[in-house]
Coordinates of C-alpha atoms and ligand atoms in Angstrom, one line a residue:
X1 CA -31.4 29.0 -9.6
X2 CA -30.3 32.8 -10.4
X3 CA -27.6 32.3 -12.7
X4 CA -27.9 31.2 -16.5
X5 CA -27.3 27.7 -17.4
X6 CA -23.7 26.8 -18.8
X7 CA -23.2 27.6 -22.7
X8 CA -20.9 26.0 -24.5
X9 CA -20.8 28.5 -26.9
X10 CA -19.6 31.1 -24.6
X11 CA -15.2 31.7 -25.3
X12 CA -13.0 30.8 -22.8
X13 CA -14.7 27.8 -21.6
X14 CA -13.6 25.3 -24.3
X15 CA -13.4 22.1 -22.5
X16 CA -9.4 22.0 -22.7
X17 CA -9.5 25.3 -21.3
X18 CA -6.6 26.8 -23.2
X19 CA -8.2 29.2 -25.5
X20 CA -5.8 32.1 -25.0
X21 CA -6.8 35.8 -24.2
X22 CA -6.5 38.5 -26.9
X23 CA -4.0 41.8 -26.5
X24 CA -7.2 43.2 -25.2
X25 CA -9.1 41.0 -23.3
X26 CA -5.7 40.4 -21.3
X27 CA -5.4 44.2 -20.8
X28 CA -8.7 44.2 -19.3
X29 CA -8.4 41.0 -17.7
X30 CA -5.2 42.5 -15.8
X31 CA -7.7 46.1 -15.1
X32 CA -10.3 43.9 -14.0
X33 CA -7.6 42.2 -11.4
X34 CA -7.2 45.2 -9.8
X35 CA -10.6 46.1 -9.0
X36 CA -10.2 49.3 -11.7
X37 CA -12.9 47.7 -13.8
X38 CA -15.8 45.1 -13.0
X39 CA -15.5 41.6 -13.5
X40 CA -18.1 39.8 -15.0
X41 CA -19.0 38.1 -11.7
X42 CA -17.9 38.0 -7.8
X43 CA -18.1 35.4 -5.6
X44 CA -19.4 37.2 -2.3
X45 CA -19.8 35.9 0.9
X46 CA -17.2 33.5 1.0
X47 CA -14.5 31.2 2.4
X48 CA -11.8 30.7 -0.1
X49 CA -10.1 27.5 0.3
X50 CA -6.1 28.0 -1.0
X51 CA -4.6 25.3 -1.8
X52 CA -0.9 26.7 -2.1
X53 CA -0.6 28.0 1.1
X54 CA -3.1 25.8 2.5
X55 CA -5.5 28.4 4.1
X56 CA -9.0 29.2 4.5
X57 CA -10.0 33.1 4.4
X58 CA -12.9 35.2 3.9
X59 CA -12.3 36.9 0.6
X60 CA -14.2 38.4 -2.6
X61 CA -13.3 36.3 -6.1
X62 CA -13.7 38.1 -9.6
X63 CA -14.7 36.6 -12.5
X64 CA -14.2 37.1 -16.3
X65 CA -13.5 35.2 -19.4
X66 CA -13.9 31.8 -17.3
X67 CA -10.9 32.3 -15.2
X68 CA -10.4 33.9 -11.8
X69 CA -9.2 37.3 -12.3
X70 CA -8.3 37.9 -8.6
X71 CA -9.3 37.4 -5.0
X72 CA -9.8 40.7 -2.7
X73 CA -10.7 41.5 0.6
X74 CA -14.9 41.8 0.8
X75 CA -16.0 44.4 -0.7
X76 CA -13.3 44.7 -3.0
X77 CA -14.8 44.1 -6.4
X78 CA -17.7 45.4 -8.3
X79 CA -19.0 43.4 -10.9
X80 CA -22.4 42.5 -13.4
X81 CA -23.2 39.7 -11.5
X82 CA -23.1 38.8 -7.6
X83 CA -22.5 35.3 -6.6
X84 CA -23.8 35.3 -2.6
X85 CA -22.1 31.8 -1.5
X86 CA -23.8 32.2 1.8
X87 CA -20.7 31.8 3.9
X88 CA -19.7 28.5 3.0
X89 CA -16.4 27.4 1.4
X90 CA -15.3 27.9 -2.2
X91 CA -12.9 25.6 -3.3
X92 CA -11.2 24.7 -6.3
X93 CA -13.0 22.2 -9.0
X94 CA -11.7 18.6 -8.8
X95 CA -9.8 17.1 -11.2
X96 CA -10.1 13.4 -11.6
X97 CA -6.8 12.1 -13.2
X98 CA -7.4 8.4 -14.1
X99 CA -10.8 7.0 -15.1
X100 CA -13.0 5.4 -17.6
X101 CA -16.0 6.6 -19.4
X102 CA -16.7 3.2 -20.7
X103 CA -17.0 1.5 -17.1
X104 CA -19.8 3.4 -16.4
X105 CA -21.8 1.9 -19.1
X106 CA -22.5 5.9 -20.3
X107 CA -21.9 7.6 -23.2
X108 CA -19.5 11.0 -22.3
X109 CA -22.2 13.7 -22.2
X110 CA -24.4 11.6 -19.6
X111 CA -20.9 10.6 -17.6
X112 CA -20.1 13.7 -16.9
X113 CA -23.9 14.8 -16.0
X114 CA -23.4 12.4 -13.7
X115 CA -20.2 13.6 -12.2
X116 CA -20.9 17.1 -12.1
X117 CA -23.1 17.3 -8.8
X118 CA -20.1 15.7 -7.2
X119 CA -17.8 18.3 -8.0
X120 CA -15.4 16.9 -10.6
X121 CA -14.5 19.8 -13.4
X122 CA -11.8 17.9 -15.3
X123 CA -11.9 14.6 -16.0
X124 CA -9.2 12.3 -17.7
X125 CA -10.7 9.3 -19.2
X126 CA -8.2 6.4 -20.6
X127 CA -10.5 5.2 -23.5
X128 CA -8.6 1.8 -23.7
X129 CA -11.9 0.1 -24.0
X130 CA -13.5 1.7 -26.8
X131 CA -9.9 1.5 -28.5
X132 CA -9.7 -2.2 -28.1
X133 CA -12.8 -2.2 -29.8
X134 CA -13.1 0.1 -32.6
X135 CA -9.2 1.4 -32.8
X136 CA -9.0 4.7 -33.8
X137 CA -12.3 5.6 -35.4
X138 CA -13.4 4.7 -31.9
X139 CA -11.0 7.0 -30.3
X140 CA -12.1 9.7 -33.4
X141 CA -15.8 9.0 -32.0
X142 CA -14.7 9.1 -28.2
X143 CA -12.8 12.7 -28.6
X144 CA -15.8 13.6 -30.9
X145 CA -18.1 13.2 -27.8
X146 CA -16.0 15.0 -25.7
X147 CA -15.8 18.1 -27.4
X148 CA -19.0 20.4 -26.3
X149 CA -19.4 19.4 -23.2
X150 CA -19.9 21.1 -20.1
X151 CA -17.6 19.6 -17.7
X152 CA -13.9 19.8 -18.8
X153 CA -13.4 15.8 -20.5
X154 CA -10.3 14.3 -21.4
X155 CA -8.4 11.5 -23.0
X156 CA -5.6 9.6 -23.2
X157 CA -3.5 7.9 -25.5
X158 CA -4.6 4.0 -24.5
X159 CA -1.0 3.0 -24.5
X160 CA -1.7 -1.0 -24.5
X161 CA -4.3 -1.9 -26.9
X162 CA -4.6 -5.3 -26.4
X163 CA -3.5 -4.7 -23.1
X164 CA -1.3 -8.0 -23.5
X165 CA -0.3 -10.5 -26.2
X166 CA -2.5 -12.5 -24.6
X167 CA -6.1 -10.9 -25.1
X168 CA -8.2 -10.7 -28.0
X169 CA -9.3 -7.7 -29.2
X170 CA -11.1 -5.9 -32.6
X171 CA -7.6 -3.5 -32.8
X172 CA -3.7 -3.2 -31.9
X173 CA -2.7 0.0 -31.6
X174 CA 0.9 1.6 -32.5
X175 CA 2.7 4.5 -31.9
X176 CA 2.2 5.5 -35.3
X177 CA -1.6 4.9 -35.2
X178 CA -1.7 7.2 -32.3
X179 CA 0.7 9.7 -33.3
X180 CA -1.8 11.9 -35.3
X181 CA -4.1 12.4 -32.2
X182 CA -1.1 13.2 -29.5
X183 CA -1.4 17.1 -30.2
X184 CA -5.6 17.3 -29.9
X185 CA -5.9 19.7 -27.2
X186 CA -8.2 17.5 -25.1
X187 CA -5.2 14.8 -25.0
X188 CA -3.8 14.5 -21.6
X189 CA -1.0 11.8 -21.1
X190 CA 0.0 8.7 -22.5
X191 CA -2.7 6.6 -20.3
X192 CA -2.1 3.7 -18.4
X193 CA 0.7 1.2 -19.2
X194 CA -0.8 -1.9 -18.4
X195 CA 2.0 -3.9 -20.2
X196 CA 4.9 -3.6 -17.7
X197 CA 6.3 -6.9 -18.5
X198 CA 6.2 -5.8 -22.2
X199 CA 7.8 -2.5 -20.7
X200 CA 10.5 -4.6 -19.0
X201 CA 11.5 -6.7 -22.1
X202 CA 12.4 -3.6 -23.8
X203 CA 9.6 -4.1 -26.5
X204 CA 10.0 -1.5 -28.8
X205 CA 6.3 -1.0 -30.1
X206 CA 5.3 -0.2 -26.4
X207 CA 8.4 1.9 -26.1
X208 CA 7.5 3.9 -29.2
X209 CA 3.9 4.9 -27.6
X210 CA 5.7 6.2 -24.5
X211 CA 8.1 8.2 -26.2
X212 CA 5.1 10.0 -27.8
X213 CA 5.2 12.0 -24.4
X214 CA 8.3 13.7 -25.6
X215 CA 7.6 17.3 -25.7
X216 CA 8.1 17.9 -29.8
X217 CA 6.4 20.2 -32.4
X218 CA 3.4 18.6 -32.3
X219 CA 2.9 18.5 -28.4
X220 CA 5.1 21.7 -27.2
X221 CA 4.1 21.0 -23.3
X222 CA 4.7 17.0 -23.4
X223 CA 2.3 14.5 -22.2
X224 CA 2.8 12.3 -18.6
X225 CA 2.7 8.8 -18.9
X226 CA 0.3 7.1 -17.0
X227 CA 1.4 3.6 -15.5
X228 CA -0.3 0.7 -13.9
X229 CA 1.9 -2.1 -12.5
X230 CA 0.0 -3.9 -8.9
X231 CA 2.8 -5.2 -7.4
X232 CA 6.1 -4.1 -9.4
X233 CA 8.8 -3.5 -6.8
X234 CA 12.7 -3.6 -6.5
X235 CA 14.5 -3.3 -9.7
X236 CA 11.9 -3.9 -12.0
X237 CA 10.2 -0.6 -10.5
X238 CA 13.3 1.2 -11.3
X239 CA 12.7 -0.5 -15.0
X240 CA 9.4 0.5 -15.2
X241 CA 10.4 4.3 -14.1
X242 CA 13.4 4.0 -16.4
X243 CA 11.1 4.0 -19.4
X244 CA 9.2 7.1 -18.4
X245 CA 6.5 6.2 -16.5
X246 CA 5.7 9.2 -14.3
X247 CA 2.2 7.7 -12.4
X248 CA 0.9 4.4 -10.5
X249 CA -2.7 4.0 -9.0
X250 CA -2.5 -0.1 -8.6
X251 CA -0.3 -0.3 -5.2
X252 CA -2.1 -3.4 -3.4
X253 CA 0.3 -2.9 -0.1
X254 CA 2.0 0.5 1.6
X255 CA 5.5 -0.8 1.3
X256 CA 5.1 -1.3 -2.6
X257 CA 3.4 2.6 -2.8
X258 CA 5.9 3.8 -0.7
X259 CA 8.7 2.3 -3.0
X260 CA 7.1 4.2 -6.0
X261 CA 7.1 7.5 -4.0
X262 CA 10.9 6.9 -3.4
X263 CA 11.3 6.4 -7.2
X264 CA 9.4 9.7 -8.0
X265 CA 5.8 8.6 -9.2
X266 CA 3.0 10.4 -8.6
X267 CA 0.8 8.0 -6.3
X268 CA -2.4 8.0 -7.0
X269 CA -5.3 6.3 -4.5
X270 CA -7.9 4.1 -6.3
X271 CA -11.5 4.3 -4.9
X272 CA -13.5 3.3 -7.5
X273 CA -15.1 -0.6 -7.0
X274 CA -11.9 -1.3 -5.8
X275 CA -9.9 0.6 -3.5
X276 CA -6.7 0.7 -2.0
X277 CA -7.4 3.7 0.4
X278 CA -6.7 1.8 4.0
X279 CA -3.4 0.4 2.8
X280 CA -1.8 3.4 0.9
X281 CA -3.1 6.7 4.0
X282 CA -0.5 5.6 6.5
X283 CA 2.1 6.2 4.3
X284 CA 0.1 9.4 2.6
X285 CA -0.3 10.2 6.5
X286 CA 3.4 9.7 7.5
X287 CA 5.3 10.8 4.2
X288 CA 2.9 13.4 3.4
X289 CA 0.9 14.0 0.0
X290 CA 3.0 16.0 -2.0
X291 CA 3.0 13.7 -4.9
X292 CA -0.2 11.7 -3.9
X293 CA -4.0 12.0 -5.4
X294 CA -7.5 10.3 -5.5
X295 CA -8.9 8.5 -9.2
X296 CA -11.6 6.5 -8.9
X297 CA -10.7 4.4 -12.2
X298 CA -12.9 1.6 -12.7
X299 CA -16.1 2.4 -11.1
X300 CA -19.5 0.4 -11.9
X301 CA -22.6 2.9 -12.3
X302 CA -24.2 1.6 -9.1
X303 CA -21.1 2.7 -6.8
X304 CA -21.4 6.1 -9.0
X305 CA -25.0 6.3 -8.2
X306 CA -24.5 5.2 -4.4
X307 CA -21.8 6.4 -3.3
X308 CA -20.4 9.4 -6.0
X309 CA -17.3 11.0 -7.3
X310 CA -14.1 12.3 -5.8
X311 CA -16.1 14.0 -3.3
X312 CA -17.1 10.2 -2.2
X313 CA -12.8 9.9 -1.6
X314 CA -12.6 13.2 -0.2
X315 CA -14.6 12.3 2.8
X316 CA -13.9 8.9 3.3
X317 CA -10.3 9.9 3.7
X318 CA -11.0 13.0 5.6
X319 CA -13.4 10.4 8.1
X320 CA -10.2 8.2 8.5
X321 CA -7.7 11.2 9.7
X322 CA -6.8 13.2 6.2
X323 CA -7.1 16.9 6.9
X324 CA -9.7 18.3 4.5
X325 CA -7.4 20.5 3.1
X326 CA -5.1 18.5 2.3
X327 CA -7.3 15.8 1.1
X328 CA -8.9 18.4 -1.2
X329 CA -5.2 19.5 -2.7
X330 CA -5.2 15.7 -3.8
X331 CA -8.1 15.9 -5.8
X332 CA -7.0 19.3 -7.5
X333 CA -3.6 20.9 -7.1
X334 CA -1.8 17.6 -7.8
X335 CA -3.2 16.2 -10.5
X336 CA -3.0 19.4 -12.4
X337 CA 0.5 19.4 -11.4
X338 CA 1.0 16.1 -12.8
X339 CA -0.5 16.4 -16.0
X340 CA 1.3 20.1 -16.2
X341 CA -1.9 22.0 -16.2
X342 CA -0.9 25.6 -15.2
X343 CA -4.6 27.1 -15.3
X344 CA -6.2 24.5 -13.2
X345 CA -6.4 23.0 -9.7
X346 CA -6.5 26.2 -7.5
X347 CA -8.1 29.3 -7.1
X348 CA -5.5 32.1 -8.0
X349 CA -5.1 34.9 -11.0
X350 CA -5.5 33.1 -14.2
X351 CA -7.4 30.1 -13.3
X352 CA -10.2 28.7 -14.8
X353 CA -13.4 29.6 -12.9
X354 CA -13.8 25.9 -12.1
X355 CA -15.2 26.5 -8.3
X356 CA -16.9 24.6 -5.8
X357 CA -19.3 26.4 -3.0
X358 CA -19.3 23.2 -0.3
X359 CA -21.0 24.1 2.8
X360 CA -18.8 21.7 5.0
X361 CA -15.2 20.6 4.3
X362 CA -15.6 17.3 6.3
X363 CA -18.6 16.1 4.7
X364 CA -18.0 17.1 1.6
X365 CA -20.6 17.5 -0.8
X366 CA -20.7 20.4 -3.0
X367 CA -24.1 22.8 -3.2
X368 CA -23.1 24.3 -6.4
X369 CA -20.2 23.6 -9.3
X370 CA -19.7 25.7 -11.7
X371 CA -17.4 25.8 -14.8
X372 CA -15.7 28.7 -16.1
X373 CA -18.0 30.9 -14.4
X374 CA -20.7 29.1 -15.5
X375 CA -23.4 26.7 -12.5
X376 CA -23.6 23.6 -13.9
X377 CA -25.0 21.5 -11.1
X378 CA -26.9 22.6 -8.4
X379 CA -27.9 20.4 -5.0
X380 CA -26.6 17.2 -6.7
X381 CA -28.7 17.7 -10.0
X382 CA -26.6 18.5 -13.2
X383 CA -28.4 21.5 -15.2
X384 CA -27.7 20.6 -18.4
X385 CA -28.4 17.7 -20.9
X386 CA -26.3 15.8 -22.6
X387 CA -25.9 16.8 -25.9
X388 CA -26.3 14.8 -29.3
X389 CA -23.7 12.2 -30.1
X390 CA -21.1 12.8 -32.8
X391 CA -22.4 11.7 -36.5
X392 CA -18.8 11.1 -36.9
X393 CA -17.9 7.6 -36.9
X394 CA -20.6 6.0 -35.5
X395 CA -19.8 3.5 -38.1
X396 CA -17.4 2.4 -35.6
X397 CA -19.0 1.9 -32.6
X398 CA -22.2 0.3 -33.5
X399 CA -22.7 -3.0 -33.9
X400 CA -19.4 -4.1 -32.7
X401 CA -20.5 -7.1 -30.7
X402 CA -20.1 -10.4 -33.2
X403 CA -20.6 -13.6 -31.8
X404 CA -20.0 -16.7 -33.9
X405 CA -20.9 -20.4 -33.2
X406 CA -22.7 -19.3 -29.6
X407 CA -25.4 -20.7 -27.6
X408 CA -25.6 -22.4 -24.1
X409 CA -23.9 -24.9 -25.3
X410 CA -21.1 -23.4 -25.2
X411 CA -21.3 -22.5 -21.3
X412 CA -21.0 -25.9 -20.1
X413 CA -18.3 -27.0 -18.0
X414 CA -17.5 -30.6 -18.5
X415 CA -16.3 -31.7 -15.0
X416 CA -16.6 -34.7 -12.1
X417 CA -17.3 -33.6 -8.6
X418 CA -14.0 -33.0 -6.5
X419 CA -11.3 -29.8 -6.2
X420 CA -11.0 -27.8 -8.8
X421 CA -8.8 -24.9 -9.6
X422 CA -11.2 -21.4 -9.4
X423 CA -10.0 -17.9 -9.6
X424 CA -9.8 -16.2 -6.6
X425 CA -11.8 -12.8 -6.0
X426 CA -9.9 -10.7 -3.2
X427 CA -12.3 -8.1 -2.0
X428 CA -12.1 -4.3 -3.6
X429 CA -8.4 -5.6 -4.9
X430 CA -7.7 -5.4 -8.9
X431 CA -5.2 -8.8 -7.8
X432 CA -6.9 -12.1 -7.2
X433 CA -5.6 -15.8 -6.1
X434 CA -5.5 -19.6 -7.4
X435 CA -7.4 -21.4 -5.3
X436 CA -8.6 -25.0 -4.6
X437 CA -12.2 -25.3 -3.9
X438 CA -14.4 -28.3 -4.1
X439 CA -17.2 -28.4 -6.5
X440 CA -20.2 -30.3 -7.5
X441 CA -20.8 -32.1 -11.2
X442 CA -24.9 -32.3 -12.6
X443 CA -24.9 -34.9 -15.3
X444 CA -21.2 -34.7 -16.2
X445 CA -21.1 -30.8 -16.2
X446 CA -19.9 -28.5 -13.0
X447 CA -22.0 -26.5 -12.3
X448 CA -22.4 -23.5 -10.0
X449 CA -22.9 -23.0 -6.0
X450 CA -23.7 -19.7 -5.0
X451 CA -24.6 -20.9 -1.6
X452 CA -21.1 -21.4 -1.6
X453 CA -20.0 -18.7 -3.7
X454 CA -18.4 -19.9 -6.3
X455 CA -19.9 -19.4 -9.8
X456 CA -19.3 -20.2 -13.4
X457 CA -17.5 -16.9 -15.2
X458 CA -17.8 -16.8 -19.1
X459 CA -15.2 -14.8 -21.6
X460 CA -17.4 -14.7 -25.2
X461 CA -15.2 -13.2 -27.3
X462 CA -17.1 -10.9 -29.8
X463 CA -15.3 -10.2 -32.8
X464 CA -16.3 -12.8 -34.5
X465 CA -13.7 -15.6 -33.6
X466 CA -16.2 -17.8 -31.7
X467 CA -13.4 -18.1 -28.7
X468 CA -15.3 -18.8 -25.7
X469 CA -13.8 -19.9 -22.0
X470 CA -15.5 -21.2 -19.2
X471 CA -13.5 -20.8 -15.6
X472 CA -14.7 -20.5 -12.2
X473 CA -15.1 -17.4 -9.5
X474 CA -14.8 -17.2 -5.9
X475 CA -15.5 -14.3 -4.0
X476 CA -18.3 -12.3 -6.1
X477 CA -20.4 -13.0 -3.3
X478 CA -23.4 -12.6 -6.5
X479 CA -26.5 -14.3 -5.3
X480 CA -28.8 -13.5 -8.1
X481 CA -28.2 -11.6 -11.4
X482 CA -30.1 -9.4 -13.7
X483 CA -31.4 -6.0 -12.3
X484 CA -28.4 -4.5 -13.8
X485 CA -26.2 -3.5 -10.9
X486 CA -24.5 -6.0 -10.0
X487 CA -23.6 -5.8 -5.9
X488 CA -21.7 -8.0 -3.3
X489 CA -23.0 -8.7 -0.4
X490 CA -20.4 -6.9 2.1
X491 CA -20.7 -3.5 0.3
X492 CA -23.7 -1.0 1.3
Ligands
ZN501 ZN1 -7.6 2.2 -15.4

């Protein structure tokens, strides 16, 4: 490794990315651009993917204060350091628009150690689970641990919190509670509005939330509004884009994504442990993918281990017909589009020196990544450590799980042998059925059949309530538990 590790301390590489040139620095910055003074660094020996006028080229990239200053023939720029890329591609960072941290059972700083060999430089995390938890000291904690890190992190507002009327959970959330955190620079959108029927109805709570996206003194540039409705079509869609929802990654079937194109959302491919990639590339392949990108969403650490980051979706779309370069403006142009990032998601004049050097576009996998200039991974190995959690409110998010009145007990199933009603798993779908399947009763209780695959699935509520329900699952296709990643039998 010849260059120096990523600092956090360094300017210009906050992880919002916004920290604004002086009078100076943007008078040498401008000098530097034209070759009149050297950059800091130059990417040599490279082919520079553009993702605006979708072209590949040889060309020379100068570096300073994080950004891209500009892109010359070879030879072009002089600079302290020389970046040798050794002819391979250099291509925008990735920009992962809808995750979360929490799904990965990780704390931020070793997420997104884990996502930087992939290639992912920004990465917008809806920290609805922690929220539904601890409220906002555990969104104070959450943007806490984001702060310092070397790979661009960011949040959203969790716009449902519960995520319905229906769910228990250790905080409701209001616009008002959420107000004071919409203008903290690593914000990014109002995330996901789970609560469409709540959207529908007009309730005004919800409402509020979303109108926190309103470009006001607080948040000059506006925030998007995230959306998540499987399924919503017709009028209701219209409803549901009425209210100002600018984004949908849930389509189950092409007709209902290409209904949500129509209406103006940005349509966004989920390929995280479940995926919707087969049904939604005809129409990305036929209508083309202007407004289309890649999030991975809810992903378990095993399929993050296994099978990676964007770069995973990158080339399992580009294997199934995508052209790589298009493909690769989904997972960085668009989403920085979308969430009205003007410094991000291309390699141009002013753009953060998030870069890629990827030795092949169809298999995709990224030798080095660096961020603002600086390599942070390396021949998939991240070269840095996660940093020290916050000290600030840990209160909140230790401890948190509170049982009450639990023991096996209160696992059992009371139940004959017959048909029963079991919830129906539909494979790599975030939808499932009602289904009839016959079971078998041991001493009065149900019990389960993995031979068969149908297993007993337990909700403990833990806030102290002592709520527990006891259902069955069809379709897990779990044969044994308890080495900690859980896998189905069809995947890999
Ligand atoms: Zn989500």
């Amino acid at each position: 490794m010849s260059q120096s590790r990523a600092s956090m301390d360094e300017p210009h590489n906050g992880p919002s990315g916004n920290d604004a040139l002086s009078a100076a620095e943007r008078r040498a910055f401008i000098q530097i651009a034209r070759g009149k003074q050297a950059a800091e660094s130059v990417f040599r020996n490279c082919r520079v993917v553009n993702v605006f006028s979708n072209e590949v080229y040889e060309a020379d990239v100068a570096i300073a204060y994080g950004r891209v200053a500009g892109i010359g023939r070879p030879g072009t720029y002089t600079g302290v350091k020389s970046i040798d890329c050794g002819g391979h591609y250099l291509v925008p960072g990735l920009i992962e628009a809808h995750t979360h941290v929490e799904d990965a059972l990780l704390v931020p700083g070793e997420f997104v150690r884990a996502l930087a060999p992939h290639g992912t430089t920004t990465c917008i995390s809806d920290p609805h689970e922690i929220a539904n938890v601890s409220g906002v000291p555990g969104l104070r904690w959450m943007l806490a641990a984001s702060e310092h890190l070397p790979l661009r992190l960011m949040l959203t507002l969790p716009s449902c919190v519960p995520a319905s009327p229906y769910e228990s959970a250790g905080a409701s959330l209001t616009a008002s509670d959420l107000a004071p955190l919409a203008a903290h620079p690593l914000i990014a959108s109002v995330g996901e509005v789970m609560n469409y029927p709540g959207v529908l109805e007009g309730d005004q709570t919800l409402l509020d939330v979303i109108a926190l996206s309103q470009p006001a003194t607080v948040t000059p540039r506006g925030l998007a509004v995230d959306g998540h409705a499987p399924e919503l079509m017709g009028l209701d869609l219209c409803g549901y884009v009425a209210a100002g929802v600018q984004s949908d990654h849930e389509s189950v079937s092409a007709a209902e994504a290409l209904e949500k194109l129509r209406l103006g959302m940005w349509l966004w491919v989920r390929e995280g442990s479940t995926r919707n990639l087969d049904e939604l590339l005809p129409i990305i392949l036929e209508h083309a993918p202007e407004r289309c990108g890649f999030v991975a969403d809810d992903r378990t650490p095993g399929d993050l281990l296994r099978e990676g980051d964007l770069d995973a979706i990158i080339r399992k779309a580009v294997g199934k017909g995508l052209d790589p370069i298009q493909a690769i403006r989904m997972a960085s142009l668009h989403p920085a589009q979308y969430f009205g990032f003007t410094n991000r998601g291309a390699i141009a004049p002013g753009y953060l020196a998030d870069l890629l050097v990827v030795p092949d576009l169809r298999n995709f996998r990224p030798r080095q990544v660096y961020v603002g200039g600086q390599l942070i991974a390396e021949d998939g190995q991240a070269l840095f450590t996660a940093p020290a959690l916050p000290s600030d409110w840990t209160e909140a998010v230790e401890r948190t799980v509170r049982l009450r009145d639990f023991s096996v007990e209160r696992l059992r199933l009371p139940g004959q042998s017959g048909t029963a009603r079991v919830i129906g798993l539909i494979h790599d779908q975030i939808v499932t059925e009602d289904r009839r399947v016959e079971v078998q009763s041991h001493n009065g209780q149900i019990i389960s059949d993995p031979e068969r695959d149908i297993l007993k699935i337990a909700v403990v509520e833990r806030y102290g309530g002592g709520r527990v329900g006891v259902g069955l699952l069809h379709g897990l296709r779990l044969r044994k538990g308890g080495d900690g990643l859980i896998r189905c039998s069809r995947c890999p």
